[in-house]
Amino acid sequence: MTYRVCFVCTGNICRSPMAEHVFRSQLEDAGLDTAVEVDSAGTGGWHEGDGADPRTIAVLDENGYTSTHVARRFRASWFSDLDLVIALDEGHLRELRELARTPEEAARIRLLRSYDPAAGDRLDVPDPYYGGREGFDECLEMVKAAGEGLLAAVRLEIEERTP
């Protein structure tokens, strides 16, 4: 049974596609890419159908990650098909919890940086959209660091499901 993860940010053009591509690469390196499906979406639909922000693409490409992407908006109906919904900041967390139709769906929502012990109480991945390139580089570092802990958590969930 495939484990499904969806990363969610505001417009699905900066943070969540970056997290999607980085985590997919981490899964491949760990040999879990056939057991886990990774996707991303935004809380809003302003950029639906658009590609990722050019700065996101540049950072991903320069660091050896794939970058093909089409933005879309998260739908409440997706909860039933997802095992884990990863919010990139507290605002997304609140919006996703409002969309959740049951306590079980709400329990599947987590903040990405909660998987990074070094994050402390700074659990938001700042939105780099209105800043310069350095914000995208910082986002990548945060995503990579949290991805390691997320990978360990997903691996454990998969092992617990396997008879």
JSON list of C-alpha atoms in Angstrom, two decimals:
[
{"chain": "A", "resi": 1, "resn": "MET", "atom": "CA", "xyz": [0.00, 0.00, 0.00]},
{"chain": "A", "resi": 2, "resn": "THR", "atom": "CA", "xyz": [1.47, 3.33, -1.06]},
{"chain": "A", "resi": 3, "resn": "TYR", "atom": "CA", "xyz": [2.09, 5.98, 1.58]},
{"chain": "A", "resi": 4, "resn": "ARG", "atom": "CA", "xyz": [1.04, 9.46, 0.38]},
{"chain": "A", "resi": 5, "resn": "VAL", "atom": "CA", "xyz": [2.47, 12.83, 1.46]},
{"chain": "A", "resi": 6, "resn": "CYS", "atom": "CA", "xyz": [1.40, 16.30, 0.28]},
{"chain": "A", "resi": 7, "resn": "PHE", "atom": "CA", "xyz": [3.33, 19.49, 1.08]},
{"chain": "A", "resi": 8, "resn": "VAL", "atom": "CA", "xyz": [1.25, 22.67, 1.29]},
{"chain": "A", "resi": 9, "resn": "CYS", "atom": "CA", "xyz": [2.24, 26.35, 1.15]},
{"chain": "A", "resi": 10, "resn": "THR", "atom": "CA", "xyz": [0.37, 29.47, 0.01]},
{"chain": "A", "resi": 11, "resn": "GLY", "atom": "CA", "xyz": [0.42, 29.46, -3.78]},
{"chain": "A", "resi": 12, "resn": "ASN", "atom": "CA", "xyz": [2.26, 26.20, -4.53]},
{"chain": "A", "resi": 13, "resn": "ILE", "atom": "CA", "xyz": [5.03, 27.92, -6.46]},
{"chain": "A", "resi": 14, "resn": "CYS", "atom": "CA", "xyz": [7.86, 28.35, -3.91]},
{"chain": "A", "resi": 15, "resn": "ARG", "atom": "CA", "xyz": [8.08, 26.39, -0.67]},
{"chain": "A", "resi": 16, "resn": "SER", "atom": "CA", "xyz": [5.84, 23.37, -1.24]},
{"chain": "A", "resi": 17, "resn": "PRO", "atom": "CA", "xyz": [7.21, 22.43, -4.69]},
{"chain": "A", "resi": 18, "resn": "MET", "atom": "CA", "xyz": [10.72, 22.79, -3.27]},
{"chain": "A", "resi": 19, "resn": "ALA", "atom": "CA", "xyz": [9.81, 20.47, -0.39]},
{"chain": "A", "resi": 20, "resn": "GLU", "atom": "CA", "xyz": [8.15, 18.04, -2.80]},
{"chain": "A", "resi": 21, "resn": "HIS", "atom": "CA", "xyz": [11.22, 17.71, -5.02]},
{"chain": "A", "resi": 22, "resn": "VAL", "atom": "CA", "xyz": [13.74, 17.56, -2.19]},
{"chain": "A", "resi": 23, "resn": "PHE", "atom": "CA", "xyz": [11.75, 14.95, -0.28]},
{"chain": "A", "resi": 24, "resn": "ARG", "atom": "CA", "xyz": [11.26, 12.87, -3.42]},
{"chain": "A", "resi": 25, "resn": "SER", "atom": "CA", "xyz": [15.04, 12.84, -3.86]},
{"chain": "A", "resi": 26, "resn": "GLN", "atom": "CA", "xyz": [15.55, 11.88, -0.21]},
{"chain": "A", "resi": 27, "resn": "LEU", "atom": "CA", "xyz": [13.10, 9.01, -0.68]},
{"chain": "A", "resi": 28, "resn": "GLU", "atom": "CA", "xyz": [14.97, 7.84, -3.78]},
{"chain": "A", "resi": 29, "resn": "ASP", "atom": "CA", "xyz": [18.28, 7.91, -1.90]},
{"chain": "A", "resi": 30, "resn": "ALA", "atom": "CA", "xyz": [16.68, 5.86, 0.90]},
{"chain": "A", "resi": 31, "resn": "GLY", "atom": "CA", "xyz": [15.15, 3.34, -1.52]},
{"chain": "A", "resi": 32, "resn": "LEU", "atom": "CA", "xyz": [11.60, 4.30, -0.53]},
{"chain": "A", "resi": 33, "resn": "ASP", "atom": "CA", "xyz": [10.54, 6.06, -3.73]},
{"chain": "A", "resi": 34, "resn": "THR", "atom": "CA", "xyz": [8.32, 3.16, -4.80]},
{"chain": "A", "resi": 35, "resn": "ALA", "atom": "CA", "xyz": [6.60, 3.02, -1.41]},
{"chain": "A", "resi": 36, "resn": "VAL", "atom": "CA", "xyz": [5.83, 6.75, -1.06]},
{"chain": "A", "resi": 37, "resn": "GLU", "atom": "CA", "xyz": [4.05, 9.20, -3.38]},
{"chain": "A", "resi": 38, "resn": "VAL", "atom": "CA", "xyz": [4.89, 12.87, -2.91]},
{"chain": "A", "resi": 39, "resn": "ASP", "atom": "CA", "xyz": [2.89, 15.85, -4.10]},
{"chain": "A", "resi": 40, "resn": "SER", "atom": "CA", "xyz": [2.32, 19.51, -3.27]},
{"chain": "A", "resi": 41, "resn": "ALA", "atom": "CA", "xyz": [-0.42, 22.12, -3.37]},
{"chain": "A", "resi": 42, "resn": "GLY", "atom": "CA", "xyz": [-1.30, 25.61, -2.18]},
{"chain": "A", "resi": 43, "resn": "THR", "atom": "CA", "xyz": [-3.94, 26.91, 0.19]},
{"chain": "A", "resi": 44, "resn": "GLY", "atom": "CA", "xyz": [-4.96, 29.41, -2.49]},
{"chain": "A", "resi": 45, "resn": "GLY", "atom": "CA", "xyz": [-5.59, 29.07, -6.19]},
{"chain": "A", "resi": 46, "resn": "TRP", "atom": "CA", "xyz": [-3.90, 32.24, -7.46]},
{"chain": "A", "resi": 47, "resn": "HIS", "atom": "CA", "xyz": [-1.21, 30.32, -9.35]},
{"chain": "A", "resi": 48, "resn": "GLU", "atom": "CA", "xyz": [-3.13, 27.19, -10.42]},
{"chain": "A", "resi": 49, "resn": "GLY", "atom": "CA", "xyz": [-1.72, 25.90, -13.67]},
{"chain": "A", "resi": 50, "resn": "ASP", "atom": "CA", "xyz": [1.50, 27.93, -13.36]},
{"chain": "A", "resi": 51, "resn": "GLY", "atom": "CA", "xyz": [4.96, 26.50, -13.03]},
{"chain": "A", "resi": 52, "resn": "ALA", "atom": "CA", "xyz": [7.10, 27.01, -9.95]},
{"chain": "A", "resi": 53, "resn": "ASP", "atom": "CA", "xyz": [8.64, 30.43, -9.31]},
{"chain": "A", "resi": 54, "resn": "PRO", "atom": "CA", "xyz": [11.78, 30.82, -11.48]},
{"chain": "A", "resi": 55, "resn": "ARG", "atom": "CA", "xyz": [13.88, 31.27, -8.33]},
{"chain": "A", "resi": 56, "resn": "THR", "atom": "CA", "xyz": [12.59, 27.98, -6.95]},
{"chain": "A", "resi": 57, "resn": "ILE", "atom": "CA", "xyz": [13.45, 26.27, -10.23]},
{"chain": "A", "resi": 58, "resn": "ALA", "atom": "CA", "xyz": [16.93, 27.82, -10.24]},
{"chain": "A", "resi": 59, "resn": "VAL", "atom": "CA", "xyz": [17.69, 26.71, -6.67]},
{"chain": "A", "resi": 60, "resn": "LEU", "atom": "CA", "xyz": [16.40, 23.19, -7.30]},
{"chain": "A", "resi": 61, "resn": "ASP", "atom": "CA", "xyz": [18.26, 22.83, -10.61]},
{"chain": "A", "resi": 62, "resn": "GLU", "atom": "CA", "xyz": [21.52, 24.21, -9.21]},
{"chain": "A", "resi": 63, "resn": "ASN", "atom": "CA", "xyz": [21.36, 21.73, -6.35]},
{"chain": "A", "resi": 64, "resn": "GLY", "atom": "CA", "xyz": [20.65, 18.67, -8.46]},
{"chain": "A", "resi": 65, "resn": "TYR", "atom": "CA", "xyz": [16.92, 18.30, -7.89]},
{"chain": "A", "resi": 66, "resn": "THR", "atom": "CA", "xyz": [14.15, 17.93, -10.44]},
{"chain": "A", "resi": 67, "resn": "SER", "atom": "CA", "xyz": [11.93, 20.99, -10.86]},
{"chain": "A", "resi": 68, "resn": "THR", "atom": "CA", "xyz": [9.02, 20.15, -13.17]},
{"chain": "A", "resi": 69, "resn": "HIS", "atom": "CA", "xyz": [5.88, 21.47, -11.53]},
{"chain": "A", "resi": 70, "resn": "VAL", "atom": "CA", "xyz": [2.31, 22.69, -12.12]},
{"chain": "A", "resi": 71, "resn": "ALA", "atom": "CA", "xyz": [0.69, 24.60, -9.25]},
{"chain": "A", "resi": 72, "resn": "ARG", "atom": "CA", "xyz": [-2.67, 23.57, -7.86]},
{"chain": "A", "resi": 73, "resn": "ARG", "atom": "CA", "xyz": [-4.90, 24.27, -4.88]},
{"chain": "A", "resi": 74, "resn": "PHE", "atom": "CA", "xyz": [-5.38, 21.82, -2.02]},
{"chain": "A", "resi": 75, "resn": "ARG", "atom": "CA", "xyz": [-8.88, 20.36, -1.80]},
{"chain": "A", "resi": 76, "resn": "ALA", "atom": "CA", "xyz": [-10.51, 19.01, 1.37]},
{"chain": "A", "resi": 77, "resn": "SER", "atom": "CA", "xyz": [-11.54, 15.88, -0.53]},
{"chain": "A", "resi": 78, "resn": "TRP", "atom": "CA", "xyz": [-7.86, 14.91, -0.84]},
{"chain": "A", "resi": 79, "resn": "PHE", "atom": "CA", "xyz": [-7.55, 14.15, 2.88]},
{"chain": "A", "resi": 80, "resn": "SER", "atom": "CA", "xyz": [-9.09, 10.71, 2.37]},
{"chain": "A", "resi": 81, "resn": "ASP", "atom": "CA", "xyz": [-6.26, 9.76, -0.01]},
{"chain": "A", "resi": 82, "resn": "LEU", "atom": "CA", "xyz": [-3.38, 11.21, 2.03]},
{"chain": "A", "resi": 83, "resn": "ASP", "atom": "CA", "xyz": [-1.46, 9.79, 4.95]},
{"chain": "A", "resi": 84, "resn": "LEU", "atom": "CA", "xyz": [0.34, 13.01, 5.80]},
{"chain": "A", "resi": 85, "resn": "VAL", "atom": "CA", "xyz": [-0.25, 16.66, 4.93]},
{"chain": "A", "resi": 86, "resn": "ILE", "atom": "CA", "xyz": [2.77, 18.84, 5.59]},
{"chain": "A", "resi": 87, "resn": "ALA", "atom": "CA", "xyz": [2.20, 22.56, 6.17]},
{"chain": "A", "resi": 88, "resn": "LEU", "atom": "CA", "xyz": [5.09, 24.94, 5.58]},
{"chain": "A", "resi": 89, "resn": "ASP", "atom": "CA", "xyz": [4.00, 27.50, 8.20]},
{"chain": "A", "resi": 90, "resn": "GLU", "atom": "CA", "xyz": [1.49, 28.08, 10.99]},
{"chain": "A", "resi": 91, "resn": "GLY", "atom": "CA", "xyz": [-0.91, 29.91, 8.67]},
{"chain": "A", "resi": 92, "resn": "HIS", "atom": "CA", "xyz": [-1.11, 26.90, 6.36]},
{"chain": "A", "resi": 93, "resn": "LEU", "atom": "CA", "xyz": [-1.53, 24.64, 9.37]},
{"chain": "A", "resi": 94, "resn": "ARG", "atom": "CA", "xyz": [-4.56, 26.65, 10.53]},
{"chain": "A", "resi": 95, "resn": "GLU", "atom": "CA", "xyz": [-6.11, 26.75, 7.05]},
{"chain": "A", "resi": 96, "resn": "LEU", "atom": "CA", "xyz": [-5.64, 23.03, 6.55]},
{"chain": "A", "resi": 97, "resn": "ARG", "atom": "CA", "xyz": [-7.15, 22.23, 9.94]},
{"chain": "A", "resi": 98, "resn": "GLU", "atom": "CA", "xyz": [-10.18, 24.33, 8.98]},
{"chain": "A", "resi": 99, "resn": "LEU", "atom": "CA", "xyz": [-10.52, 22.25, 5.80]},
{"chain": "A", "resi": 100, "resn": "ALA", "atom": "CA", "xyz": [-10.27, 18.94, 7.66]},
{"chain": "A", "resi": 101, "resn": "ARG", "atom": "CA", "xyz": [-13.70, 17.36, 7.98]},
{"chain": "A", "resi": 102, "resn": "THR", "atom": "CA", "xyz": [-12.88, 14.97, 10.82]},
{"chain": "A", "resi": 103, "resn": "PRO", "atom": "CA", "xyz": [-10.46, 14.77, 13.75]},
{"chain": "A", "resi": 104, "resn": "GLU", "atom": "CA", "xyz": [-8.71, 11.94, 11.90]},
{"chain": "A", "resi": 105, "resn": "GLU", "atom": "CA", "xyz": [-8.05, 14.19, 8.91]},
{"chain": "A", "resi": 106, "resn": "ALA", "atom": "CA", "xyz": [-6.82, 17.01, 11.15]},
{"chain": "A", "resi": 107, "resn": "ALA", "atom": "CA", "xyz": [-4.44, 14.57, 12.87]},
{"chain": "A", "resi": 108, "resn": "ARG", "atom": "CA", "xyz": [-2.67, 13.97, 9.55]},
{"chain": "A", "resi": 109, "resn": "ILE", "atom": "CA", "xyz": [-1.50, 17.60, 9.32]},
{"chain": "A", "resi": 110, "resn": "ARG", "atom": "CA", "xyz": [1.99, 18.49, 10.55]},
{"chain": "A", "resi": 111, "resn": "LEU", "atom": "CA", "xyz": [4.42, 21.38, 10.26]},
{"chain": "A", "resi": 112, "resn": "LEU", "atom": "CA", "xyz": [7.47, 20.50, 8.17]},
{"chain": "A", "resi": 113, "resn": "ARG", "atom": "CA", "xyz": [10.02, 21.95, 10.57]},
{"chain": "A", "resi": 114, "resn": "SER", "atom": "CA", "xyz": [8.56, 19.94, 13.44]},
{"chain": "A", "resi": 115, "resn": "TYR", "atom": "CA", "xyz": [10.69, 17.14, 11.95]},
{"chain": "A", "resi": 116, "resn": "ASP", "atom": "CA", "xyz": [13.90, 19.17, 12.41]},
{"chain": "A", "resi": 117, "resn": "PRO", "atom": "CA", "xyz": [15.19, 19.04, 16.00]},
{"chain": "A", "resi": 118, "resn": "ALA", "atom": "CA", "xyz": [17.46, 22.03, 15.29]},
{"chain": "A", "resi": 119, "resn": "ALA", "atom": "CA", "xyz": [14.42, 24.21, 14.45]},
{"chain": "A", "resi": 120, "resn": "GLY", "atom": "CA", "xyz": [13.56, 24.69, 18.13]},
{"chain": "A", "resi": 121, "resn": "ASP", "atom": "CA", "xyz": [10.40, 26.77, 18.35]},
{"chain": "A", "resi": 122, "resn": "ARG", "atom": "CA", "xyz": [10.97, 28.38, 14.91]},
{"chain": "A", "resi": 123, "resn": "LEU", "atom": "CA", "xyz": [8.72, 26.02, 12.98]},
{"chain": "A", "resi": 124, "resn": "ASP", "atom": "CA", "xyz": [7.75, 28.24, 10.02]},
{"chain": "A", "resi": 125, "resn": "VAL", "atom": "CA", "xyz": [9.57, 28.08, 6.72]},
{"chain": "A", "resi": 126, "resn": "PRO", "atom": "CA", "xyz": [9.54, 31.79, 5.78]},
{"chain": "A", "resi": 127, "resn": "ASP", "atom": "CA", "xyz": [7.94, 32.68, 2.44]},
{"chain": "A", "resi": 128, "resn": "PRO", "atom": "CA", "xyz": [10.75, 33.72, 0.08]},
{"chain": "A", "resi": 129, "resn": "TYR", "atom": "CA", "xyz": [8.41, 35.07, -2.61]},
{"chain": "A", "resi": 130, "resn": "TYR", "atom": "CA", "xyz": [8.79, 38.79, -1.89]},
{"chain": "A", "resi": 131, "resn": "GLY", "atom": "CA", "xyz": [12.52, 38.68, -1.19]},
{"chain": "A", "resi": 132, "resn": "GLY", "atom": "CA", "xyz": [15.68, 37.87, -3.06]},
{"chain": "A", "resi": 133, "resn": "ARG", "atom": "CA", "xyz": [17.45, 34.71, -4.02]},
{"chain": "A", "resi": 134, "resn": "GLU", "atom": "CA", "xyz": [18.91, 34.24, -0.51]},
{"chain": "A", "resi": 135, "resn": "GLY", "atom": "CA", "xyz": [15.43, 33.46, 0.83]},
{"chain": "A", "resi": 136, "resn": "PHE", "atom": "CA", "xyz": [15.10, 30.58, -1.61]},
{"chain": "A", "resi": 137, "resn": "ASP", "atom": "CA", "xyz": [18.51, 29.23, -0.62]},
{"chain": "A", "resi": 138, "resn": "GLU", "atom": "CA", "xyz": [17.48, 29.46, 3.06]},
{"chain": "A", "resi": 139, "resn": "CYS", "atom": "CA", "xyz": [14.21, 27.67, 2.25]},
{"chain": "A", "resi": 140, "resn": "LEU", "atom": "CA", "xyz": [16.13, 24.85, 0.59]},
{"chain": "A", "resi": 141, "resn": "GLU", "atom": "CA", "xyz": [18.34, 24.38, 3.65]},
{"chain": "A", "resi": 142, "resn": "MET", "atom": "CA", "xyz": [15.31, 24.27, 5.98]},
{"chain": "A", "resi": 143, "resn": "VAL", "atom": "CA", "xyz": [13.50, 21.81, 3.72]},
{"chain": "A", "resi": 144, "resn": "LYS", "atom": "CA", "xyz": [16.53, 19.52, 3.49]},
{"chain": "A", "resi": 145, "resn": "ALA", "atom": "CA", "xyz": [17.10, 19.54, 7.25]},
{"chain": "A", "resi": 146, "resn": "ALA", "atom": "CA", "xyz": [13.46, 18.77, 8.06]},
{"chain": "A", "resi": 147, "resn": "GLY", "atom": "CA", "xyz": [13.29, 16.17, 5.32]},
{"chain": "A", "resi": 148, "resn": "GLU", "atom": "CA", "xyz": [15.72, 13.92, 7.16]},
{"chain": "A", "resi": 149, "resn": "GLY", "atom": "CA", "xyz": [13.43, 13.71, 10.19]},
{"chain": "A", "resi": 150, "resn": "LEU", "atom": "CA", "xyz": [10.36, 13.38, 8.01]},
{"chain": "A", "resi": 151, "resn": "LEU", "atom": "CA", "xyz": [12.01, 10.53, 6.14]},
{"chain": "A", "resi": 152, "resn": "ALA", "atom": "CA", "xyz": [12.67, 8.71, 9.41]},
{"chain": "A", "resi": 153, "resn": "ALA", "atom": "CA", "xyz": [9.04, 9.21, 10.52]},
{"chain": "A", "resi": 154, "resn": "VAL", "atom": "CA", "xyz": [7.64, 8.00, 7.19]},
{"chain": "A", "resi": 155, "resn": "ARG", "atom": "CA", "xyz": [9.96, 4.98, 7.19]},
{"chain": "A", "resi": 156, "resn": "LEU", "atom": "CA", "xyz": [8.69, 4.06, 10.68]},
{"chain": "A", "resi": 157, "resn": "GLU", "atom": "CA", "xyz": [5.04, 4.42, 9.57]},
{"chain": "A", "resi": 158, "resn": "ILE", "atom": "CA", "xyz": [5.67, 2.18, 6.58]},
{"chain": "A", "resi": 159, "resn": "GLU", "atom": "CA", "xyz": [7.40, -0.43, 8.73]},
{"chain": "A", "resi": 160, "resn": "GLU", "atom": "CA", "xyz": [4.50, -0.40, 11.20]},
{"chain": "A", "resi": 161, "resn": "ARG", "atom": "CA", "xyz": [2.04, -1.04, 8.36]},
{"chain": "A", "resi": 162, "resn": "THR", "atom": "CA", "xyz": [4.02, -3.93, 6.92]},
{"chain": "A", "resi": 163, "resn": "PRO", "atom": "CA", "xyz": [2.97, -7.30, 8.36]}
]
